[in-house]
PDB file of N, CA and C in Angstrom:
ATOM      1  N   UNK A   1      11.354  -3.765 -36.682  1.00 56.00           N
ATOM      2  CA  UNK A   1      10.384  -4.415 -35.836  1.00 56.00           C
ATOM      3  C   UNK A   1       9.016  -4.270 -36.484  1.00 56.00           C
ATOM      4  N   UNK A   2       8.122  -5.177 -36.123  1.00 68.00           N
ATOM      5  CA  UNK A   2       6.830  -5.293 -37.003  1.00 68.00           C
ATOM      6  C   UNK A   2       6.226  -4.567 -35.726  1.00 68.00           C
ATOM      7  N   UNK A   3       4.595  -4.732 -35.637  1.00 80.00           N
ATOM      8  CA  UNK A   3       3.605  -4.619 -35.445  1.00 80.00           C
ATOM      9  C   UNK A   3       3.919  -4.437 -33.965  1.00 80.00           C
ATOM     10  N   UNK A   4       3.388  -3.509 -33.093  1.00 82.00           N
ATOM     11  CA  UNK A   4       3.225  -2.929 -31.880  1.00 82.00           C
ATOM     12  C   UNK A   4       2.021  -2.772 -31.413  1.00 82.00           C
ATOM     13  N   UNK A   5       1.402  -3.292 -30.496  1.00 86.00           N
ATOM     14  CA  UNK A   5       0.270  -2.343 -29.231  1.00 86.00           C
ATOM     15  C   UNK A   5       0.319  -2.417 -28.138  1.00 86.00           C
ATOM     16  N   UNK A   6       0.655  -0.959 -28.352  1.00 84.00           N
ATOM     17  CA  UNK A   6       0.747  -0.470 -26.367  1.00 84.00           C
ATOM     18  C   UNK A   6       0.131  -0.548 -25.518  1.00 84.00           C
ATOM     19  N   UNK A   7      -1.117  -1.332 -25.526  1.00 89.00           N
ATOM     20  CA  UNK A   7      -1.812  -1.867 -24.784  1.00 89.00           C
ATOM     21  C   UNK A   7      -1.043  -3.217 -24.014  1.00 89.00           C
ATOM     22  N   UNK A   8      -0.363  -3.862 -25.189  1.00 93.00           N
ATOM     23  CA  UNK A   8       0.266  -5.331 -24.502  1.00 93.00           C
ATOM     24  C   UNK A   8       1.545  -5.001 -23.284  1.00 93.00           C
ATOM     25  N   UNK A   9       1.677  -5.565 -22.245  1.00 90.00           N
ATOM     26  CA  UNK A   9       2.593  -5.776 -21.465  1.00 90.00           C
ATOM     27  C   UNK A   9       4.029  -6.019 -22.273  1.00 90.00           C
ATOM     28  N   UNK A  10       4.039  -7.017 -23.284  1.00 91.00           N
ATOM     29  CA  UNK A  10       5.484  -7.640 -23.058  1.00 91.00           C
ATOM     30  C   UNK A  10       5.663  -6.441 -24.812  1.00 91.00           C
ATOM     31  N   UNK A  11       4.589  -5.809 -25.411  1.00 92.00           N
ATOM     32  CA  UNK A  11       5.834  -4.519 -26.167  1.00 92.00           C
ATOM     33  C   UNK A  11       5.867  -3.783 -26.054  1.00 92.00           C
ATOM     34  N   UNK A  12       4.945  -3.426 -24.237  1.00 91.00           N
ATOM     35  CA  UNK A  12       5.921  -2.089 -23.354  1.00 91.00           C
ATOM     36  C   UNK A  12       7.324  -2.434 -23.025  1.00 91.00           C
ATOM     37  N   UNK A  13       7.324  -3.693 -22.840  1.00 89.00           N
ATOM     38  CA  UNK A  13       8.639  -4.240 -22.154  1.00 89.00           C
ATOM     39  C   UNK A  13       9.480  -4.092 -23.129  1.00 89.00           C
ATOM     40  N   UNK A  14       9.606  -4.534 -24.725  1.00 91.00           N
ATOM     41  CA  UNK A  14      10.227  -4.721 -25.337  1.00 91.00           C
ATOM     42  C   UNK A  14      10.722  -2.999 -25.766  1.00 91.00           C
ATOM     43  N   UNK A  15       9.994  -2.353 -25.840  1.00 89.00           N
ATOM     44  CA  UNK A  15      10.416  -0.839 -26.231  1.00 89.00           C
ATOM     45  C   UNK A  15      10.723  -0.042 -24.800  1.00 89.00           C
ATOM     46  N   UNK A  16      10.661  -0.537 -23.645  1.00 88.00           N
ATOM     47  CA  UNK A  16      11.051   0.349 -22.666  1.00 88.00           C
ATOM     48  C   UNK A  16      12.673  -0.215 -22.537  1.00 88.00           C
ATOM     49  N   UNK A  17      13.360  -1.827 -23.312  1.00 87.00           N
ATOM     50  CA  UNK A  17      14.483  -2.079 -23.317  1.00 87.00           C
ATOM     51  C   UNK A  17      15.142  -1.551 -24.141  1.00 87.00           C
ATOM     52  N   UNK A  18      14.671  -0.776 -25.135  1.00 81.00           N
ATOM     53  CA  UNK A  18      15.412   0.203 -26.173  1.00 81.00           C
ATOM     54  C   UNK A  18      15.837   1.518 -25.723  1.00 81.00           C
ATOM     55  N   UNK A  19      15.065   1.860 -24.707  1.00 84.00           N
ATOM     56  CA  UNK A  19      15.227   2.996 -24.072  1.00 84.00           C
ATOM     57  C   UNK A  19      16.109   3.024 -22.734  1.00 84.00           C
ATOM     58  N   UNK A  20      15.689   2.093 -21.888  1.00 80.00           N
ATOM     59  CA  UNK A  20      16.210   2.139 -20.954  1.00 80.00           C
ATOM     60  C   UNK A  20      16.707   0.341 -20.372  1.00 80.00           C
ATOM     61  N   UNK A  21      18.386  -0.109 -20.647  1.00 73.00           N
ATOM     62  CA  UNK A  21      18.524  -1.287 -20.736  1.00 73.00           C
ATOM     63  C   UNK A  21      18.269  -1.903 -19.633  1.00 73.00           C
ATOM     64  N   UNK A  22      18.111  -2.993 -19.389  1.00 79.00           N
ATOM     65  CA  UNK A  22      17.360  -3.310 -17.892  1.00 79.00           C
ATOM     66  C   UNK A  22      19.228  -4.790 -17.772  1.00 79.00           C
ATOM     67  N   UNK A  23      18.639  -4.485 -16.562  1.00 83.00           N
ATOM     68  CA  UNK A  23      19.754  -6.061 -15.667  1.00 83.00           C
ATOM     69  C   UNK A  23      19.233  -7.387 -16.031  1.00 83.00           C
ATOM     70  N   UNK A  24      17.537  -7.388 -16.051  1.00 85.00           N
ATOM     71  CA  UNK A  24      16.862  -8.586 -17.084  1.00 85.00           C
ATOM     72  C   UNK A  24      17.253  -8.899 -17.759  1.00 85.00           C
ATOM     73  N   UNK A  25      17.782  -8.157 -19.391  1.00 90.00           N
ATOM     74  CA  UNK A  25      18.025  -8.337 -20.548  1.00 90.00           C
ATOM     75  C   UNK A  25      19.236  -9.639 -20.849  1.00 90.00           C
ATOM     76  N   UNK A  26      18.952 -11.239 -21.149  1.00 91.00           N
ATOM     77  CA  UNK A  26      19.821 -11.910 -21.003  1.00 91.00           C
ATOM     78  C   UNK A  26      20.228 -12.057 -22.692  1.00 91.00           C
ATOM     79  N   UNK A  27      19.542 -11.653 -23.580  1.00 92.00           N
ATOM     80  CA  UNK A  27      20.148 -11.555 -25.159  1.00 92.00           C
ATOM     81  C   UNK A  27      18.872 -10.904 -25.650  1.00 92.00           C
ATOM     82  N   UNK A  28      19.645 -10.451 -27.119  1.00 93.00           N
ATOM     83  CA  UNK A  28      18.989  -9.331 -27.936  1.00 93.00           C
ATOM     84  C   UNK A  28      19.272 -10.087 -28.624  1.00 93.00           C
ATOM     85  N   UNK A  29      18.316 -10.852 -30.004  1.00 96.00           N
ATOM     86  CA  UNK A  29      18.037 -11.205 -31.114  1.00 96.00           C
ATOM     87  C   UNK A  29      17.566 -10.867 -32.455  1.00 96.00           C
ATOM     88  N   UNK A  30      17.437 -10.791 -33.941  1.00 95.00           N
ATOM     89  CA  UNK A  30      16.511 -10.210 -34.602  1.00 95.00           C
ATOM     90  C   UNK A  30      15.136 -10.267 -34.338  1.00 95.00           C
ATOM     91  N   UNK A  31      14.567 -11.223 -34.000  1.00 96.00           N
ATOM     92  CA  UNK A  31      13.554 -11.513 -33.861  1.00 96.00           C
ATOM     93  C   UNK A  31      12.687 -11.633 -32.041  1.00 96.00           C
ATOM     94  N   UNK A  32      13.512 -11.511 -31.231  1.00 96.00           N
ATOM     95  CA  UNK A  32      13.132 -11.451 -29.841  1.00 96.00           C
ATOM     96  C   UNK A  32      14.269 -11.073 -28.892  1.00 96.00           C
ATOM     97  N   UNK A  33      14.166 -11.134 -27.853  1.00 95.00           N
ATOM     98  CA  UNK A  33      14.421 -10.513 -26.355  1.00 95.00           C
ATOM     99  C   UNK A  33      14.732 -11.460 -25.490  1.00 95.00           C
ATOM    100  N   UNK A  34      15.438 -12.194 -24.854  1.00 93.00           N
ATOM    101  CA  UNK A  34      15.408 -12.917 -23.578  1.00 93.00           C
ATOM    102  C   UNK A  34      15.268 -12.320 -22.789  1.00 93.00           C
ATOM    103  N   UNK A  35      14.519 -12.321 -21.369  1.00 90.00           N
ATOM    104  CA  UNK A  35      14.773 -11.596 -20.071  1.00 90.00           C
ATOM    105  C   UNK A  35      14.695 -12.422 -19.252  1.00 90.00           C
ATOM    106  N   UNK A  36      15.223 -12.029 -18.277  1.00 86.00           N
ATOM    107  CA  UNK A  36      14.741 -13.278 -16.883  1.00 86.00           C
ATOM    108  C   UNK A  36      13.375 -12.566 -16.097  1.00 86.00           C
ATOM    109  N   UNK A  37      13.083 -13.970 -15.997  1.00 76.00           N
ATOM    110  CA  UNK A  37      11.130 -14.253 -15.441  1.00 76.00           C
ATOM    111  C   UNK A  37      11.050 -13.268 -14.154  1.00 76.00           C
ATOM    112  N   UNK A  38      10.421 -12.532 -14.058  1.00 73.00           N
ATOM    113  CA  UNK A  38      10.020 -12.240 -12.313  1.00 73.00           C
ATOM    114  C   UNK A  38       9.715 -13.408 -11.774  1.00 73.00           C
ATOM    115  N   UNK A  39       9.127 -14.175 -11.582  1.00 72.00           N
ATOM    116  CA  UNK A  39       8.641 -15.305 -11.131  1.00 72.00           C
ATOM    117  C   UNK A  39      10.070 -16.339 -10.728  1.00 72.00           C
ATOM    118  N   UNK A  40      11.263 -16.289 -10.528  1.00 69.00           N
ATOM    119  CA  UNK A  40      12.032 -17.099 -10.046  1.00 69.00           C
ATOM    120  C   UNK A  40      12.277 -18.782  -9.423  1.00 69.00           C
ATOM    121  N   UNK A  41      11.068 -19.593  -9.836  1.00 76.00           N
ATOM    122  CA  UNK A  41      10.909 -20.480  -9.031  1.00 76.00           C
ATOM    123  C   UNK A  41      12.041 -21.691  -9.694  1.00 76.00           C
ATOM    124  N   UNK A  42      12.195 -21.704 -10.568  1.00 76.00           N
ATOM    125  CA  UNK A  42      13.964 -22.276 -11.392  1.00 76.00           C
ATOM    126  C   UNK A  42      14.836 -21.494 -11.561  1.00 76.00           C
ATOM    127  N   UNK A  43      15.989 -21.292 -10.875  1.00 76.00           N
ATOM    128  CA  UNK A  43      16.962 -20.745 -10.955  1.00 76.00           C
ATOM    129  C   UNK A  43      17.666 -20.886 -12.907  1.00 76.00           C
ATOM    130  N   UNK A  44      17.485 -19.738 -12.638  1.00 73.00           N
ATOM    131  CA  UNK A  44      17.798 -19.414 -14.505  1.00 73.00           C
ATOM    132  C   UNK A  44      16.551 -18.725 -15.348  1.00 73.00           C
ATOM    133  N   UNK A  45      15.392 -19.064 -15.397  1.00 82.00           N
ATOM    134  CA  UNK A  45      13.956 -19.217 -15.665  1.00 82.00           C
ATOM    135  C   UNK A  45      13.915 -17.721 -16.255  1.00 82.00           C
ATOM    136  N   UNK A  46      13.833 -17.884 -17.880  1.00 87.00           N
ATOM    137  CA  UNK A  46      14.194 -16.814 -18.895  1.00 87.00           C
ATOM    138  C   UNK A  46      12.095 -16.814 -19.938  1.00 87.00           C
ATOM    139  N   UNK A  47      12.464 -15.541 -20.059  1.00 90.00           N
ATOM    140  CA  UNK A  47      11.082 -15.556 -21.006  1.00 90.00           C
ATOM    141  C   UNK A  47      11.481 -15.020 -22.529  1.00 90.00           C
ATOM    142  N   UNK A  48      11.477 -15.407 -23.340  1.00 94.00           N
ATOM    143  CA  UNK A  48      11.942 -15.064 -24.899  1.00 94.00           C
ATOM    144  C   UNK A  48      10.699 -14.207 -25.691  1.00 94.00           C
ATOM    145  N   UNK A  49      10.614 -13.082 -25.499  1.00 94.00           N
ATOM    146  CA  UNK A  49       9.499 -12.163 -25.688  1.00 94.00           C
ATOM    147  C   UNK A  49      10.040 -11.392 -27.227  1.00 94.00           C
ATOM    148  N   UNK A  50       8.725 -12.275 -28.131  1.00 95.00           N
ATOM    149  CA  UNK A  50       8.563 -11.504 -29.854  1.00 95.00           C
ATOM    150  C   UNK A  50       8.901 -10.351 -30.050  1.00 95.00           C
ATOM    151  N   UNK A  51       9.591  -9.002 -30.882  1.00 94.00           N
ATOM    152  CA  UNK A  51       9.705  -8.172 -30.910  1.00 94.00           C
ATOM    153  C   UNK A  51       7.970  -7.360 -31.517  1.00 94.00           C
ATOM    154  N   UNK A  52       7.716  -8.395 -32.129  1.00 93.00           N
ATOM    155  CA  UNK A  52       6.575  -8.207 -33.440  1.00 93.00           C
ATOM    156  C   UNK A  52       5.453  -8.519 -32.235  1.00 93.00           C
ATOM    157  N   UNK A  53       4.183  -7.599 -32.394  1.00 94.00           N
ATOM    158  CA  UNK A  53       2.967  -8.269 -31.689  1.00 94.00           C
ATOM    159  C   UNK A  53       1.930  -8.974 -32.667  1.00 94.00           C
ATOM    160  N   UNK A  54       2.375 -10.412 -32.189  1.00 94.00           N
ATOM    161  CA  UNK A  54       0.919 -11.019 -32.433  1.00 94.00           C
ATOM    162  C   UNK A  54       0.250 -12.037 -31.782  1.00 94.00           C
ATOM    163  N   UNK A  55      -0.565 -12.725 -31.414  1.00 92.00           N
ATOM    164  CA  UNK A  55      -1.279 -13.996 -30.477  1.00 92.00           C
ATOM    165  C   UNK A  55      -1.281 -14.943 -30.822  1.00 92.00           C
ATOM    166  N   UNK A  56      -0.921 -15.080 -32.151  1.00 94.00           N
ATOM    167  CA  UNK A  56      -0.159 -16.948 -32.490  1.00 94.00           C
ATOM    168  C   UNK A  56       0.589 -16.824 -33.113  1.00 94.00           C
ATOM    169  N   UNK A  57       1.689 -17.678 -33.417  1.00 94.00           N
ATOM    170  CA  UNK A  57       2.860 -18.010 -34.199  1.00 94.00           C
ATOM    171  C   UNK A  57       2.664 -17.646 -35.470  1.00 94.00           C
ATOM    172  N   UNK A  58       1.504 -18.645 -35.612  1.00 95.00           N
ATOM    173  CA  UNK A  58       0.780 -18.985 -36.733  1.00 95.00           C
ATOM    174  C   UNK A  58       0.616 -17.444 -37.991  1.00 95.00           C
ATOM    175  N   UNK A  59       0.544 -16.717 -37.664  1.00 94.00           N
ATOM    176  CA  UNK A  59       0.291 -14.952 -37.458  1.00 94.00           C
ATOM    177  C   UNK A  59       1.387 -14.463 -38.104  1.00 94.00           C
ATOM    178  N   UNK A  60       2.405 -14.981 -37.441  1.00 94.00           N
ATOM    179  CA  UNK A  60       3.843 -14.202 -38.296  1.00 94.00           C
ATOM    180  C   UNK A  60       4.061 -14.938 -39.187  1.00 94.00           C
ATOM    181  N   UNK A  61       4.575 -14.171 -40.633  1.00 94.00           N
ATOM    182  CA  UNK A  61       5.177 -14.830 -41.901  1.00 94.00           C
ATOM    183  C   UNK A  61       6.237 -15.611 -41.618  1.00 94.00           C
ATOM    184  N   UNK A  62       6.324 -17.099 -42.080  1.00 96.00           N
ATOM    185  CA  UNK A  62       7.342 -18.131 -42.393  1.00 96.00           C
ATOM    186  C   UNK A  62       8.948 -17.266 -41.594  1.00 96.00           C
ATOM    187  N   UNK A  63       9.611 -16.331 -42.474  1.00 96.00           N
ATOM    188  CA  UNK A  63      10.576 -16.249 -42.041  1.00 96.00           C
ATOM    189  C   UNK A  63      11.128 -15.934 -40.605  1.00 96.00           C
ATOM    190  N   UNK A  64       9.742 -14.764 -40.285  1.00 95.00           N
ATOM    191  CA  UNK A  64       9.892 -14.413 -38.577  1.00 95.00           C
ATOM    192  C   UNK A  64       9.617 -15.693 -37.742  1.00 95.00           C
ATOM    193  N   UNK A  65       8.835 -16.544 -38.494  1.00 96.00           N
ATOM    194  CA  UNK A  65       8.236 -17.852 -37.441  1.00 96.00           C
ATOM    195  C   UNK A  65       9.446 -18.320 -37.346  1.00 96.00           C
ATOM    196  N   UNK A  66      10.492 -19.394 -38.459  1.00 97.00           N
ATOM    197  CA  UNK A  66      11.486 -19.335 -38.135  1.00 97.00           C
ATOM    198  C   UNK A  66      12.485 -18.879 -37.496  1.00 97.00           C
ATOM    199  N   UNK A  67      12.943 -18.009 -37.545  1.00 97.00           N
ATOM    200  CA  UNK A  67      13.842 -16.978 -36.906  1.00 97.00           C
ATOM    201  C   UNK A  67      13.208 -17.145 -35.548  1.00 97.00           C
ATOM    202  N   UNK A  68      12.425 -17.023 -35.252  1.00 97.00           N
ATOM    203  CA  UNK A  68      11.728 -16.759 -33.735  1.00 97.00           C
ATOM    204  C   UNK A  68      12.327 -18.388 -33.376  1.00 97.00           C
ATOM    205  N   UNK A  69      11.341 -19.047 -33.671  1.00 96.00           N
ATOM    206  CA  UNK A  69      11.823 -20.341 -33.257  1.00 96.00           C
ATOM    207  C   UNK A  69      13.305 -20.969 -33.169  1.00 96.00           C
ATOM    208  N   UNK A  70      13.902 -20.588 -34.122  1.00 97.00           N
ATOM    209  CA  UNK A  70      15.758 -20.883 -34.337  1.00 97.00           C
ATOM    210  C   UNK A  70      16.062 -20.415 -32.913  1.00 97.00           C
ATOM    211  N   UNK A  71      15.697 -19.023 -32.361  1.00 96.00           N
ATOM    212  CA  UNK A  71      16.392 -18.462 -31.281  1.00 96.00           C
ATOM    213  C   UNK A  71      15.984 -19.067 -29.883  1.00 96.00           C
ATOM    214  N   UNK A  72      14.737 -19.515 -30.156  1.00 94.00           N
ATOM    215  CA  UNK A  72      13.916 -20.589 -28.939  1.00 94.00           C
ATOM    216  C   UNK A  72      14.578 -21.430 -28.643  1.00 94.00           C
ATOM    217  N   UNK A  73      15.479 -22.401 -29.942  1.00 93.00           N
ATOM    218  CA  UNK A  73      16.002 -23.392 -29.472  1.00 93.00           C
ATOM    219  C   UNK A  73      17.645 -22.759 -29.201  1.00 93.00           C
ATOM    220  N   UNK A  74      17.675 -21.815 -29.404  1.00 89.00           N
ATOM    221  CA  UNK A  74      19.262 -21.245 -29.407  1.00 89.00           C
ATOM    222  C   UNK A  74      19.481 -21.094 -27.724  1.00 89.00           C
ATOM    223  N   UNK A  75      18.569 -20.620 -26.927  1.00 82.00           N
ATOM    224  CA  UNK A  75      18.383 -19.705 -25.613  1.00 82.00           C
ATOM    225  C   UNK A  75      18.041 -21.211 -24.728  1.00 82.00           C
ATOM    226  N   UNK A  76      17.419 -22.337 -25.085  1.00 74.00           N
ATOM    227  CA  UNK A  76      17.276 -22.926 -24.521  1.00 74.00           C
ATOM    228  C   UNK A  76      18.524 -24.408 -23.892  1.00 74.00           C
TER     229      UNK A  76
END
């Protein structure tokens, strides 16, 4: 896994699922996490959360961008 700050919400989330597996957890990827949304307002309604922290795509090297994205369209 790349780059972490524990300041962010979703890579507390992502390292508190290493520790402790949650009922959320709808797939484990190289590159990200599916969970299902708190927010429920579509039945199904999944969030695909980066393992790596960064604030644009743009940010991660070619291969993680890929990979990230491959699994976007994989989950969807």
């Amino acid at each position: 896994m790349g780059r972490v700050d524990q300041d962010c919400v979703f890579c507390r989330l992502v390292a508190d699922l290493r520790v402790r597996p949650s009922d959320d957890l709808v797939a484990e990827f190289p590159f990200s996490v599916a969970t299902l949304g708190q927010a429920q307002f579509y039945r199904g309604y999944c969030r695909l959360i980066l393992k790596e922290h960064v604030t644009e795509l743009s940010h991660l090297d070619p291969a993680a961008r890929l990979g990230y994205c491959q699994e976007m369209i994989w989950i969807c």
